[in-house]
C-alpha positions as a Python dict, from the first residue, in 0.01 Angstrom:
ca = {
    (1, 'M'): (0, 0, 0),
    (2, 'S'): (258, 151, 296),
    (3, 'Q'): (85, 394, 535),
    (4, 'Q'): (178, 760, 479),
    (5, 'K'): (447, 857, 780),
    (6, 'E'): (295, 1080, 1047),
    (7, 'G'): (518, 1403, 1131),
    (8, 'P'): (680, 1731, 1016),
    (9, 'D'): (815, 1829, 690),
    (10, 'Q'): (589, 1580, 483),
    (11, 'A'): (389, 1646, 221),
    (12, 'R'): (49, 1732, 397),
    (13, 'S'): (306, 2019, 535),
    (14, 'W'): (358, 2184, 235),
    (15, 'V'): (-25, 2153, 120),
    (16, 'I'): (-104, 2339, 473),
    (17, 'A'): (147, 2596, 379),
    (18, 'I'): (23, 2661, 51),
    (19, 'A'): (-338, 2671, 151),
    (20, 'A'): (-210, 2938, 405),
    (21, 'C'): (-67, 3114, 160),
    (22, 'F'): (-390, 3138, -67),
    (23, 'I'): (-593, 3264, 220),
    (24, 'Y'): (-343, 3573, 276),
    (25, 'I'): (-307, 3654, -96),
    (26, 'L'): (-708, 3699, -72),
    (27, 'V'): (-752, 3816, 281),
    (28, 'A'): (-438, 4015, 378),
    (29, 'G'): (-327, 4103, -7),
    (30, 'L'): (-614, 4350, -13),
    (31, 'N'): (-457, 4561, 244),
    (32, 'R'): (-170, 4597, -9),
    (33, 'A'): (-398, 4762, -235),
    (34, 'S'): (-586, 4965, -21),
    (35, 'G'): (-457, 5280, -142),
    (36, 'L'): (-663, 5245, -447),
    (37, 'F'): (-974, 5241, -269),
    (38, 'Y'): (-831, 5510, -40),
    (39, 'V'): (-822, 5722, -362),
    (40, 'A'): (-1149, 5640, -504),
    (41, 'I'): (-1358, 5691, -156),
    (42, 'I'): (-1205, 6058, -188),
    (43, 'E'): (-1314, 6135, -509),
    (44, 'T'): (-1677, 5965, -491),
    (45, 'Y'): (-1761, 6078, -163),
    (46, 'G'): (-1576, 6414, -140),
    (47, 'V'): (-1440, 6379, 187),
    (48, 'S'): (-1124, 6451, 384),
    (49, 'R'): (-815, 6259, 335),
    (50, 'L'): (-847, 6203, 736),
    (51, 'Q'): (-1238, 6070, 682),
    (52, 'A'): (-1124, 5849, 401),
    (53, 'N'): (-849, 5674, 564),
    (54, 'L'): (-1046, 5595, 852),
    (55, 'P'): (-1168, 5252, 716),
    (56, 'F'): (-870, 5100, 644),
    (57, 'T'): (-669, 5254, 993),
    (58, 'M'): (-1000, 5105, 1170),
    (59, 'R'): (-997, 4794, 982),
    (60, 'N'): (-632, 4712, 1129),
    (61, 'V'): (-724, 4802, 1481),
    (62, 'V'): (-972, 4561, 1467),
    (63, 'K'): (-757, 4305, 1330),
    (64, 'N'): (-494, 4367, 1587),
    (65, 'L'): (-699, 4451, 1864),
    (66, 'A'): (-910, 4115, 1845),
    (67, 'G'): (-601, 3885, 1835),
    (68, 'P'): (-618, 3819, 2219),
    (69, 'L'): (-1008, 3673, 2159),
    (70, 'V'): (-913, 3500, 1839),
    (71, 'G'): (-642, 3321, 2021),
    (72, 'A'): (-880, 3250, 2317),
    (73, 'I'): (-1158, 3105, 2085),
    (74, 'G'): (-897, 2958, 1861),
    (75, 'Q'): (-772, 2763, 2143),
    (76, 'R'): (-1101, 2657, 2257),
    (77, 'Y'): (-1292, 2576, 1949),
    (78, 'G'): (-995, 2503, 1687),
    (79, 'S'): (-816, 2699, 1430),
    (80, 'R'): (-1008, 2550, 1109),
    (81, 'D'): (-1341, 2665, 1256),
    (82, 'V'): (-1217, 3021, 1357),
    (83, 'T'): (-1089, 3036, 1035),
    (84, 'I'): (-1393, 2940, 842),
    (85, 'V'): (-1622, 3199, 1045),
    (86, 'G'): (-1309, 3468, 950),
    (87, 'G'): (-1365, 3399, 591),
    (88, 'V'): (-1695, 3444, 528),
    (89, 'L'): (-1678, 3771, 818),
    (90, 'A'): (-1438, 3944, 566),
    (91, 'S'): (-1665, 3832, 262),
    (92, 'L'): (-1956, 3987, 413),
    (93, 'G'): (-1778, 4308, 565),
    (94, 'I'): (-1663, 4422, 164),
    (95, 'I'): (-1987, 4289, 23),
    (96, 'L'): (-2196, 4519, 265),
    (97, 'C'): (-1980, 4799, 172),
    (98, 'T'): (-2186, 4801, -157),
    (99, 'F'): (-2481, 4939, -35),
    (100, 'A'): (-2284, 5236, 219),
    (101, 'P'): (-2431, 5583, 163),
    (102, 'N'): (-2141, 5745, 344),
    (103, 'V'): (-1779, 5704, 474),
    (104, 'L'): (-1919, 5625, 806),
    (105, 'W'): (-2104, 5278, 736),
    (106, 'I'): (-1794, 5199, 495),
    (107, 'T'): (-1561, 5245, 801),
    (108, 'I'): (-1851, 5032, 971),
    (109, 'F'): (-1846, 4732, 710),
    (110, 'W'): (-1498, 4752, 600),
    (111, 'G'): (-1314, 4839, 953),
    (112, 'G'): (-1553, 4639, 1209),
    (113, 'M'): (-1696, 4359, 1005),
    (114, 'H'): (-1394, 4295, 740),
    (115, 'G'): (-1155, 4344, 1001),
    (116, 'L'): (-1254, 4112, 1247),
    (117, 'G'): (-1305, 3854, 984),
    (118, 'V'): (-933, 3901, 873),
    (119, 'A'): (-834, 3881, 1234),
    (120, 'L'): (-1010, 3546, 1268),
    (121, 'G'): (-948, 3392, 933),
    (122, 'S'): (-555, 3488, 875),
    (123, 'T'): (-384, 3499, 1278),
    (124, 'L'): (-392, 3137, 1348),
    (125, 'S'): (-234, 3062, 1038),
    (126, 'Q'): (78, 3182, 1182),
    (127, 'V'): (73, 2931, 1459),
    (128, 'I'): (-56, 2610, 1248),
    (129, 'V'): (203, 2650, 948),
    (130, 'P'): (553, 2655, 1170),
    (131, 'Q'): (349, 2318, 1384),
    (132, 'Y'): (367, 2121, 1017),
    (133, 'F'): (793, 2198, 999),
    (134, 'L'): (1085, 2143, 1188),
    (135, 'K'): (1399, 2122, 908),
    (136, 'Y'): (1208, 2433, 662),
    (137, 'R'): (1024, 2588, 965),
    (138, 'A'): (1192, 2927, 816),
    (139, 'T'): (1118, 2868, 455),
    (140, 'A'): (739, 2716, 533),
    (141, 'S'): (657, 3050, 722),
    (142, 'G'): (811, 3251, 476),
    (143, 'F'): (611, 3118, 193),
    (144, 'S'): (281, 3125, 374),
    (145, 'L'): (368, 3484, 456),
    (146, 'S'): (416, 3554, 99),
    (147, 'G'): (62, 3550, 14),
    (148, 'P'): (16, 3942, 39),
    (149, 'C'): (327, 4030, -187),
    (150, 'L'): (155, 3741, -439),
    (151, 'G'): (-181, 3930, -419),
    (152, 'S'): (-15, 4264, -445),
    (153, 'F'): (130, 4153, -809),
    (154, 'F'): (-211, 4120, -971),
    (155, 'L'): (-499, 4282, -717),
    (156, 'P'): (-401, 4663, -793),
    (157, 'I'): (-473, 4524, -1165),
    (158, 'V'): (-766, 4361, -1077),
    (159, 'L'): (-924, 4662, -864),
    (160, 'E'): (-806, 4920, -1126),
    (161, 'Y'): (-1012, 4783, -1367),
    (162, 'L'): (-1327, 4734, -1168),
    (163, 'L'): (-1289, 5118, -1040),
    (164, 'T'): (-1281, 5193, -1418),
    (165, 'N'): (-1552, 4987, -1554),
    (166, 'V'): (-1794, 4909, -1257),
    (167, 'G'): (-1718, 5191, -1043),
    (168, 'L'): (-1666, 5171, -644),
    (169, 'A'): (-1987, 4989, -543),
    (170, 'G'): (-1920, 4738, -783),
    (171, 'T'): (-1590, 4689, -715),
    (172, 'F'): (-1686, 4615, -355),
    (173, 'L'): (-1945, 4388, -476),
    (174, 'M'): (-1694, 4186, -668),
    (175, 'T'): (-1410, 4185, -441),
    (176, 'G'): (-1611, 4065, -137),
    (177, 'G'): (-1706, 3770, -386),
    (178, 'L'): (-1336, 3740, -436),
    (179, 'V'): (-1296, 3671, -103),
    (180, 'L'): (-1547, 3431, -33),
    (181, 'H'): (-1292, 3192, -228),
    (182, 'V'): (-1072, 3127, 95),
    (183, 'L'): (-1313, 2908, 223),
    (184, 'P'): (-1181, 2550, 93),
    (185, 'A'): (-839, 2634, 206),
    (186, 'S'): (-963, 2725, 543),
    (187, 'I'): (-1105, 2369, 589),
    (188, 'L'): (-720, 2248, 618),
    (189, 'M'): (-634, 2486, 887),
    (190, 'V'): (-646, 2210, 1134),
    (191, 'E'): (-360, 2118, 1433),
    (192, 'P'): (-119, 1840, 1369),
    (193, 'P'): (-240, 1555, 1533),
    (194, 'W'): (93, 1482, 1753),
    (195, 'I'): (34, 1854, 1877),
    (196, 'R'): (-321, 1802, 1922),
    (197, 'R'): (-279, 1517, 2144),
    (198, 'R'): (-9, 1655, 2367),
    (199, 'T'): (-218, 1946, 2403),
    (200, 'E'): (-512, 1750, 2501),
    (201, 'A'): (-296, 1587, 2775),
    (202, 'N'): (-164, 1913, 2912),
    (203, 'V'): (-486, 2126, 2972),
    (204, 'L'): (-603, 1804, 3125),
    (205, 'K'): (-299, 1745, 3339),
    (206, 'S'): (-250, 2103, 3411),
    (207, 'S'): (-644, 2118, 3530),
    (208, 'M'): (-636, 1849, 3736),
    (209, 'E'): (-331, 1981, 3951),
    (210, 'C'): (-463, 2322, 4013),
    (211, 'I'): (-814, 2116, 4085),
    (212, 'E'): (-666, 1877, 4338),
    (213, 'N'): (-461, 2148, 4513),
    (214, 'K'): (-759, 2366, 4576),
    (215, 'H'): (-925, 2063, 4718),
    (216, 'I'): (-623, 2013, 4959),
    (217, 'N'): (-679, 2348, 5115),
    (218, 'N'): (-1034, 2334, 5124),
    (219, 'E'): (-1008, 2032, 5315),
    (220, 'F'): (-744, 2141, 5535),
    (221, 'N'): (-914, 2420, 5650),
    (222, 'E'): (-1212, 2172, 5767),
    (223, 'N'): (-1007, 1935, 5948),
    (224, 'S'): (-691, 1725, 5945),
    (225, 'K'): (-851, 1373, 5890),
    (226, 'E'): (-1007, 1491, 5541),
    (227, 'L'): (-685, 1657, 5421),
    (228, 'S'): (-536, 1281, 5489),
    (229, 'V'): (-772, 1092, 5276),
    (230, 'S'): (-731, 1423, 5030),
    (231, 'N'): (-341, 1332, 5029),
    (232, 'L'): (-391, 1010, 4972),
    (233, 'R'): (-600, 1084, 4642),
    (234, 'L'): (-372, 1311, 4515),
    (235, 'Q'): (-56, 1066, 4591),
    (236, 'S'): (-259, 811, 4369),
    (237, 'F'): (-378, 1054, 4116),
    (238, 'S'): (34, 1183, 4095),
    (239, 'G'): (137, 773, 4087),
    (240, 'T'): (-90, 750, 3752),
    (241, 'L'): (113, 1043, 3648),
    (242, 'K'): (441, 970, 3717),
    (243, 'K'): (346, 624, 3538),
    (244, 'D'): (230, 785, 3220),
    (245, 'E'): (546, 1047, 3227),
    (246, 'H'): (770, 663, 3254),
    (247, 'S'): (572, 570, 2920),
    (248, 'T'): (659, 901, 2783),
    (249, 'V'): (1036, 855, 2858),
    (250, 'L'): (995, 543, 2672),
    (251, 'L'): (815, 695, 2374),
    (252, 'K'): (1069, 960, 2356),
    (253, 'N'): (1340, 698, 2351),
    (254, 'N'): (1196, 515, 2058),
    (255, 'H'): (1151, 794, 1843),
    (256, 'N'): (1353, 1106, 1691),
    (257, 'A'): (1306, 1463, 1582),
    (258, 'S'): (1249, 1315, 1197),
    (259, 'N'): (919, 1145, 1324),
    (260, 'G'): (755, 1498, 1494),
    (261, 'I'): (888, 1395, 1857),
    (262, 'D'): (1077, 1710, 2032),
    (263, 'N'): (966, 1957, 1740),
    (264, 'P'): (1097, 2284, 1851),
    (265, 'S'): (879, 2482, 1681),
    (266, 'F'): (616, 2419, 1933),
    (267, 'T'): (676, 2299, 2284),
    (268, 'G'): (357, 2076, 2314),
    (269, 'S'): (464, 1885, 2006),
    (270, 'T'): (675, 1607, 2229),
    (271, 'L'): (398, 1284, 2197),
    (272, 'E'): (308, 1238, 2552),
    (273, 'L'): (27, 972, 2551),
    (274, 'L'): (-93, 1048, 2911),
    (275, 'K'): (-321, 834, 3034),
    (276, 'V'): (-571, 1068, 3215),
    (277, 'K'): (-873, 972, 3036),
    (278, 'S'): (-1220, 998, 3072),
    (279, 'D'): (-1249, 737, 3332),
    (280, 'Q'): (-1001, 942, 3572),
    (281, 'V'): (-1219, 1235, 3492),
    (282, 'K'): (-1595, 1050, 3635),
    (283, 'T'): (-1396, 893, 3940),
    (284, 'L'): (-1307, 1283, 4033),
    (285, 'T'): (-1654, 1384, 3922),
    (286, 'K'): (-1848, 1145, 4143),
    (287, 'E'): (-1668, 1320, 4427),
    (288, 'D'): (-1767, 1644, 4339),
    (289, 'P'): (-1957, 1680, 4052),
    (290, 'S'): (-1850, 2095, 4024),
    (291, 'I'): (-1500, 2090, 3963),
    (292, 'T'): (-1440, 1827, 3646),
    (293, 'K'): (-1691, 2033, 3382),
    (294, 'E'): (-1500, 2077, 3040),
    (295, 'N'): (-1549, 2462, 3095),
    (296, 'D'): (-1370, 2499, 3405),
    (297, 'I'): (-1082, 2267, 3287),
    (298, 'H'): (-1030, 2519, 2976),
    (299, 'A'): (-1118, 2813, 3150),
    (300, 'T'): (-844, 2715, 3475),
    (301, 'Y'): (-573, 2657, 3166),
    (302, 'L'): (-641, 2971, 2942),
    (303, 'F'): (-594, 3171, 3255),
    (304, 'Y'): (-264, 3001, 3379),
    (305, 'Q'): (-123, 3056, 2961),
    (306, 'I'): (-241, 3422, 3004),
    (307, 'V'): (-46, 3489, 3317),
    (308, 'Q'): (268, 3296, 3169),
    (309, 'L'): (258, 3526, 2887),
    (310, 'M'): (223, 3853, 3070),
    (311, 'R'): (495, 3776, 3316),
    (312, 'N'): (769, 3705, 3044),
    (313, 'P'): (945, 4009, 2973),
    (314, 'M'): (1028, 3886, 2633),
    (315, 'F'): (666, 3896, 2507),
    (316, 'H'): (669, 4299, 2579),
    (317, 'M'): (942, 4311, 2355),
    (318, 'I'): (790, 4143, 2089),
    (319, 'S'): (496, 4320, 2133),
    (320, 'L'): (664, 4638, 2125),
    (321, 'S'): (890, 4562, 1812),
    (322, 'F'): (552, 4446, 1603),
    (323, 'A'): (372, 4756, 1703),
    (324, 'A'): (679, 4960, 1532),
    (325, 'F'): (669, 4753, 1239),
    (326, 'A'): (310, 4804, 1215),
    (327, 'M'): (305, 5179, 1236),
    (328, 'V'): (585, 5184, 955),
    (329, 'V'): (388, 5003, 725),
    (330, 'D'): (44, 4991, 776),
    (331, 'P'): (9, 5369, 706),
    (332, 'A'): (237, 5356, 422),
    (333, 'L'): (48, 5119, 222),
    (334, 'T'): (-249, 5325, 269),
    (335, 'V'): (-126, 5644, 168),
    (336, 'I'): (196, 5562, -94),
    (337, 'V'): (-17, 5645, -402),
    (338, 'D'): (-130, 5947, -285),
    (339, 'Y'): (180, 6057, -160),
    (340, 'L'): (374, 5950, -482),
    (341, 'M'): (84, 6186, -662),
    (342, 'D'): (200, 6442, -486),
    (343, 'K'): (562, 6404, -568),
    (344, 'G'): (442, 6475, -946),
    (345, 'L'): (378, 6095, -1057),
    (346, 'K'): (33, 6012, -1223),
    (347, 'E'): (-187, 5764, -1078),
    (348, 'D'): (-125, 5497, -1350),
    (349, 'V'): (233, 5527, -1272),
    (350, 'A'): (212, 5537, -880),
    (351, 'K'): (26, 5200, -849),
    (352, 'Y'): (313, 5018, -974),
    (353, 'F'): (517, 5084, -676),
    (354, 'I'): (264, 4958, -484),
    (355, 'S'): (357, 4586, -727),
    (356, 'L'): (737, 4644, -724),
    (357, 'M'): (705, 4689, -363),
    (358, 'A'): (555, 4372, -305),
    (359, 'L'): (828, 4219, -507),
    (360, 'G'): (1098, 4319, -253),
    (361, 'D'): (872, 4179, 19),
    (362, 'L'): (865, 3889, -171),
    (363, 'I'): (1192, 3834, -200),
    (364, 'G'): (1260, 3956, 186),
    (365, 'R'): (989, 3680, 288),
    (366, 'M'): (1107, 3404, 105),
    (367, 'G'): (1504, 3424, 47),
    (368, 'F'): (1640, 3564, 406),
    (369, 'G'): (1527, 3258, 623),
    (370, 'W'): (1859, 3134, 649),
    (371, 'V'): (2073, 3375, 786),
    (372, 'T'): (1907, 3297, 1135),
    (373, 'D'): (1848, 2954, 1043),
    (374, 'R'): (2232, 2894, 959),
    (375, 'N'): (2350, 3153, 1254),
    (376, 'Y'): (2506, 3353, 1036),
    (377, 'I'): (2425, 3665, 1267),
    (378, 'S'): (2199, 3586, 1580),
    (379, 'V'): (1805, 3705, 1594),
    (380, 'P'): (1866, 3985, 1833),
    (381, 'K'): (2121, 4156, 1639),
    (382, 'F'): (1908, 4093, 1323),
    (383, 'M'): (1614, 4248, 1444),
    (384, 'M'): (1813, 4552, 1489),
    (385, 'L'): (1937, 4591, 1194),
    (386, 'L'): (1612, 4518, 1029),
    (387, 'H'): (1435, 4817, 1243),
    (388, 'V'): (1699, 5065, 1212),
    (389, 'G'): (1679, 4957, 829),
    (390, 'L'): (1300, 5007, 812),
    (391, 'G'): (1367, 5374, 990),
    (392, 'L'): (1605, 5504, 767),
    (393, 'C'): (1447, 5370, 425),
    (394, 'F'): (1108, 5602, 595),
    (395, 'L'): (1376, 5912, 646),
    (396, 'L'): (1500, 5891, 295),
    (397, 'L'): (1119, 5894, 120),
    (398, 'P'): (1098, 6254, 185),
    (399, 'V'): (1424, 6346, 62),
    (400, 'F'): (1400, 6243, -278),
    (401, 'S'): (1166, 6338, -596),
    (402, 'N'): (1322, 6170, -896),
    (403, 'F'): (1115, 5816, -994),
    (404, 'D'): (1403, 5612, -974),
    (405, 'S'): (1511, 5718, -631),
    (406, 'L'): (1152, 5664, -489),
    (407, 'M'): (1170, 5324, -679),
    (408, 'T'): (1471, 5184, -484),
    (409, 'V'): (1403, 5302, -145),
    (410, 'L'): (1058, 5169, -171),
    (411, 'V'): (1193, 4788, -337),
    (412, 'I'): (1457, 4794, -42),
    (413, 'Y'): (1184, 4916, 215),
    (414, 'G'): (926, 4633, 91),
    (415, 'L'): (1242, 4388, 131),
    (416, 'I'): (1298, 4468, 495),
    (417, 'S'): (952, 4462, 590),
    (418, 'G'): (896, 4111, 413),
    (419, 'V'): (1212, 3990, 614),
    (420, 'I'): (1081, 4138, 948),
    (421, 'L'): (757, 4007, 949),
    (422, 'V'): (840, 3640, 899),
    (423, 'M'): (1074, 3663, 1200),
    (424, 'F'): (772, 3739, 1430),
    (425, 'P'): (673, 3381, 1397),
    (426, 'V'): (1009, 3275, 1480),
    (427, 'L'): (1047, 3473, 1758),
    (428, 'V'): (729, 3328, 1930),
    (429, 'G'): (860, 3022, 1905),
    (430, 'N'): (1184, 3056, 2019),
    (431, 'Y'): (1070, 3298, 2317),
    (432, 'L'): (738, 3199, 2396),
    (433, 'K'): (684, 2802, 2301),
    (434, 'S'): (424, 2707, 2565),
    (435, 'V'): (160, 3052, 2450),
    (436, 'Q'): (243, 3084, 2100),
    (437, 'S'): (-168, 3066, 1990),
    (438, 'L'): (-202, 3332, 2266),
    (439, 'A'): (102, 3483, 2216),
    (440, 'I'): (23, 3555, 1839),
    (441, 'G'): (-286, 3732, 1928),
    (442, 'F'): (-172, 3930, 2232),
    (443, 'I'): (132, 4082, 2021),
    (444, 'A'): (-93, 4222, 1761),
    (445, 'F'): (-302, 4390, 2034),
    (446, 'S'): (-80, 4624, 2103),
    (447, 'S'): (-12, 4754, 1757),
    (448, 'G'): (-369, 4787, 1718),
    (449, 'L'): (-376, 5056, 1994),
    (450, 'L'): (-113, 5255, 1861),
    (451, 'N'): (-301, 5258, 1505),
    (452, 'L'): (-548, 5445, 1673),
    (453, 'G'): (-347, 5695, 1559),
    (454, 'I'): (-245, 5658, 1232),
    (455, 'P'): (-568, 5874, 1103),
    (456, 'P'): (-512, 6199, 1317),
    (457, 'L'): (-151, 6179, 1228),
    (458, 'I'): (-223, 6153, 848),
    (459, 'G'): (-488, 6433, 858),
    (460, 'Y'): (-270, 6648, 1024),
    (461, 'C'): (38, 6626, 852),
    (462, 'R'): (-132, 6626, 507),
    (463, 'D'): (-469, 6846, 547),
    (464, 'R'): (-325, 7088, 804),
    (465, 'I'): (76, 7061, 703),
    (466, 'G'): (25, 6990, 326),
    (467, 'S'): (307, 6707, 339),
    (468, 'Y'): (285, 6295, 432),
    (469, 'D'): (670, 6379, 551),
    (470, 'G'): (634, 6462, 847),
    (471, 'M'): (461, 6103, 914),
    (472, 'F'): (767, 5923, 763),
    (473, 'Y'): (967, 6142, 1021),
    (474, 'I'): (773, 6032, 1306),
    (475, 'T'): (747, 5676, 1254),
    (476, 'G'): (1095, 5622, 1079),
    (477, 'I'): (1252, 5779, 1391),
    (478, 'A'): (1029, 5545, 1637),
    (479, 'S'): (1091, 5241, 1443),
    (480, 'I'): (1485, 5304, 1455),
    (481, 'I'): (1481, 5393, 1851),
    (482, 'V'): (1255, 5030, 1909),
    (483, 'G'): (1565, 4834, 1698),
    (484, 'F'): (1845, 4974, 1943),
    (485, 'F'): (1577, 4806, 2223),
    (486, 'W'): (1711, 4458, 2081),
    (487, 'L'): (2033, 4492, 2258),
    (488, 'F'): (1860, 4476, 2572),
    (489, 'E'): (1793, 4125, 2480),
    (490, 'P'): (1998, 3940, 2718),
    (491, 'F'): (1899, 4145, 3015),
    (492, 'F'): (1525, 4069, 2949),
    (493, 'V'): (1598, 3696, 2853),
    (494, 'K'): (1807, 3679, 3206),
    (495, 'L'): (1516, 3860, 3383),
    (496, 'N'): (1223, 3591, 3261),
    (497, 'T'): (1485, 3318, 3381),
    (498, 'R'): (1490, 3459, 3714),
    (499, 'K'): (1136, 3532, 3723),
    (500, 'A'): (1073, 3157, 3631),
    (501, 'S'): (1316, 3015, 3908),
    (502, 'E'): (1145, 3250, 4141),
    (503, 'Q'): (853, 3098, 4077),
    (504, 'S'): (936, 2780, 4096),
    (505, 'S'): (1088, 2815, 4458),
    (506, 'S'): (753, 2968, 4577),
    (507, 'N'): (550, 2664, 4441),
    (508, 'I'): (807, 2443, 4626),
    (509, 'D'): (753, 2618, 4970),
    (510, 'T'): (404, 2628, 4899),
}
């Protein structure tokens, strides 16, 4: 019986994509149906729209602000453990809402605990799934990210039935139990073995180089004799690395991309079997036990990655783009049912807009990856068109009042939002290859800060002015402006290249 071939685009790769999709259905799909909870909280607790929106906005804020923490924890302890803990917290946060006496406690449980659980349970899946694919990367990412759309088809119907028959408290309890079913899928969220081997080698190599350089400087300050000894040790250490790098070249020549080598979806996917193993660590430990602790190695490498990420202008461009996207999507999902009721539609009709919006979103996520994969249009121009399209949809929503026009605009809005969401993992893979796990988390951080302004914006526009139209105008214009920023992408890439060159020159001089 032949052993299963290791590498991307295999049967196991699609199992990982299906598992990630299931996690998104239950964890992220609830956000699409939050409009029903929003209306139920207003009716049950008799609070203002500003107060009723706080739990859902806080959930998005906590989810996004926790992104850097999730990236760091995931890199230290692994994606599977983090995803499992996230699923438990996400479920527990909803269950505790059953016993909430007021909206403040719902904000703590749903917004705080559930939001942190969503961050831990869903963020790293965006990194894991592309690592398992090479040829079908965009298709697989779109499939896994279609989970919230699939959840939007049945979750509004289930939640409406529960709210009618068991009330708000009972709905919280049963929904929390439903979310707990993500645990079996979370167990599969492990990094591919060929990437894990390369990552461990890189961590050790980079950390040891920093440690050696540090010791050279310290010994130079003491006396030149000690410096000579240190140089000999470093040359011996470097010679080992060069020998292993020679082995790496041989490995590269004996494998091709179809075997999982040189996977462009992740820089660390090149199978580089460095021989810097535990015996060399022990040798250096005997010389100075304080410098080779495992925690110190991980901390050194993590700090280096954070600095590298913050120096890249494209990281800030992608972060701004994601923040503008979140400002358009998150408030719309919360207020859409209430907004359509203001337009004269009944609640039992308005809820179907969520499902049809999800249908457009699903088509966008699964059906448009080929546009950039086949180079019909460049990624920056595609991002510009998507942001401008989202902004125009928001500007048109206040203009129309009849059923057909509103439905058309919202379906197009769902389609564009689905396409643009799939593009963010692709952007990270293209521009931030060596720091993908951290990048996914830090990019969400900026949108979390902007989400803090959503409740006051909703409350001011609806409770004071009397209409959501102002919110749609503001967020729509912001999306269009950010879209045109993508015209400066060549300048940002050139600036990053110049910074990298200057840094290399500085290291050589040093």
